[in-house]
Amino acid sequence: MFNSSIQTIEQFKNILSQISQECYVSPCGELSEATIGQHTRHIIELYQCLIAGYDTNQVCYDKRERNKNIEESIPFAITQLEAIQEGLEKPNKELKVSYELGEDEVSLNSNYFREVMYNLEHAIHHHALIKVGIKAMTTIVLPDSFGVAPSTIQYRKVCVQ
């Protein structure tokens, strides 16, 4: 689980290092005028919420910093991704995950491993969107595996045989 997360983040760092600053911050019609930087910030901040909430056993993905520096600076985003890679591997333990639903706040029981898996799947989903944006704005050739869930990659291998 940790290896998959760390490898997925590593692949993402390599892709970010290939795109231009202009590509990173430019609104993309295919992404409803969002930027690759905004999607990157969203991925990073969810991981940061999980890691920050580990010690208190309390995680709320809705209470993110929304740090503009992440969405505007590729080098800063890569630094944040490196910090996630370094701080992600921890022992499993019970967590409370809170969500703000309008006026209400709902708390659910979860655990660290489950939330690491959630963040991995969430990141892959956003990588698929980022892939659409990069393809729309550049001619960079991206790995076929970028933005594709490991289970889908395995399924495709089985279908080929």
XYZ file of C-alpha atoms in Angstrom:
161
model
C 0.000 0.000 0.000
C 2.707 2.506 0.948
C 4.843 1.431 -2.014
C 1.958 2.048 -4.428
C 1.347 5.485 -2.939
C 5.011 6.446 -2.994
C 5.466 5.158 -6.567
C 2.348 6.998 -7.744
C 3.634 10.218 -6.185
C 7.061 9.632 -7.757
C 5.486 9.235 -11.194
C 3.520 12.437 -10.612
C 6.659 14.367 -9.591
C 8.369 13.219 -12.801
C 5.417 14.395 -14.899
C 5.231 17.761 -13.122
C 8.937 18.280 -13.816
C 8.248 17.908 -17.551
C 5.512 20.525 -17.905
C 6.006 24.268 -18.187
C 4.998 26.764 -15.541
C 2.523 28.204 -18.054
C 0.886 24.795 -18.513
C 0.723 24.352 -14.731
C -1.118 27.617 -14.019
C -3.213 28.101 -17.173
C -6.960 27.478 -16.976
C -7.927 24.519 -19.151
C -11.313 24.292 -20.856
C -11.205 20.498 -20.634
C -10.911 20.884 -16.842
C -13.816 23.354 -16.534
C -11.255 26.198 -16.443
C -9.409 24.673 -13.489
C -5.620 24.448 -13.644
C -3.272 21.524 -13.267
C -1.857 23.403 -10.287
C -5.264 23.513 -8.604
C -5.724 19.763 -9.037
C -2.195 19.224 -7.739
C -2.881 21.357 -4.664
C -6.052 19.391 -3.973
C -4.183 16.064 -4.057
C -1.368 17.354 -1.860
C -3.601 18.962 0.723
C -5.681 15.842 1.276
C -2.514 13.865 1.978
C -1.329 16.677 4.258
C -4.620 16.581 6.190
C -4.202 12.853 6.750
C -0.580 13.090 7.873
C -1.280 16.109 10.106
C -4.283 14.392 11.699
C -2.419 11.190 12.489
C -1.129 12.321 15.890
C -4.504 13.658 17.056
C -6.531 10.791 15.509
C -8.706 13.485 13.867
C -8.814 14.081 10.103
C -10.989 16.603 8.305
C -10.311 16.849 4.588
C -12.606 19.874 4.334
C -10.357 22.003 6.561
C -7.515 22.364 4.096
C -5.129 25.300 3.914
C -5.750 25.901 0.183
C -2.177 27.086 -0.232
C -1.887 29.129 -3.450
C 1.859 28.530 -3.516
C 1.236 24.829 -4.241
C -0.999 25.611 -7.198
C 1.298 28.322 -8.574
C 4.785 26.803 -8.168
C 5.848 23.460 -9.585
C 9.061 23.316 -7.494
C 7.096 24.031 -4.305
C 4.504 21.380 -5.206
C 7.258 18.831 -5.818
C 8.776 19.687 -2.414
C 5.389 19.058 -0.795
C 5.052 15.727 -2.628
C 8.508 14.714 -1.367
C 7.453 15.522 2.198
C 4.386 13.323 1.759
C 6.533 10.457 0.488
C 8.808 10.804 3.521
C 6.009 11.108 6.089
C 3.403 8.688 4.778
C 4.548 5.348 6.174
C 3.183 5.024 9.711
C 1.627 2.216 11.748
C -2.083 1.644 11.369
C -4.391 3.085 14.021
C -7.978 4.174 14.455
C -8.954 7.646 13.215
C -12.041 9.840 13.264
C -12.723 11.403 9.883
C -14.999 14.440 9.861
C -16.864 15.913 6.917
C -18.642 19.248 6.694
C -21.977 18.722 4.976
C -23.584 22.139 4.737
C -24.455 23.187 8.287
C -23.729 19.706 9.657
C -20.501 17.944 10.508
C -20.435 14.169 10.291
C -17.731 12.003 11.880
C -16.945 8.468 10.817
C -14.657 5.825 12.265
C -11.816 4.858 10.003
C -8.178 3.891 10.234
C -4.911 5.151 8.862
C -4.401 2.400 6.283
C -7.913 2.865 4.909
C -7.319 6.609 4.562
C -3.965 6.068 2.817
C -5.821 3.896 0.295
C -8.520 6.565 -0.076
C -5.856 9.181 -0.782
C -4.165 6.929 -3.332
C -7.439 6.350 -5.206
C -8.287 10.055 -4.929
C -4.882 11.028 -6.343
C -5.238 8.594 -9.255
C -8.662 10.070 -10.058
C -7.168 13.576 -10.187
C -4.182 12.304 -12.169
C -6.664 11.155 -14.828
C -8.046 14.694 -14.978
C -4.549 16.184 -15.034
C -3.695 13.831 -17.892
C -6.596 15.278 -19.897
C -5.314 18.792 -19.211
C -1.714 18.003 -20.124
C -2.799 16.320 -23.353
C -4.964 19.327 -24.233
C -2.155 21.844 -23.647
C 1.057 20.020 -24.627
C 2.526 17.306 -26.790
C 4.186 15.569 -23.828
C 3.807 11.798 -24.026
C 2.527 10.507 -20.703
C 2.826 6.950 -19.387
C -0.245 4.832 -20.126
C -0.391 4.014 -16.412
C -0.712 7.659 -15.309
C -4.200 8.278 -13.955
C -5.174 4.606 -14.083
C -5.978 2.530 -11.011
C -3.699 -0.474 -10.365
C -6.733 -2.790 -10.521
C -7.581 -1.456 -13.990
C -4.018 -2.023 -15.167
C -4.210 -5.626 -13.900
C -7.602 -6.131 -15.540
C -6.301 -4.862 -18.869
C -3.363 -7.288 -18.672
C -5.753 -10.197 -18.130
C -7.937 -9.109 -21.067
C -4.939 -9.009 -23.424
C -4.088 -12.654 -22.751
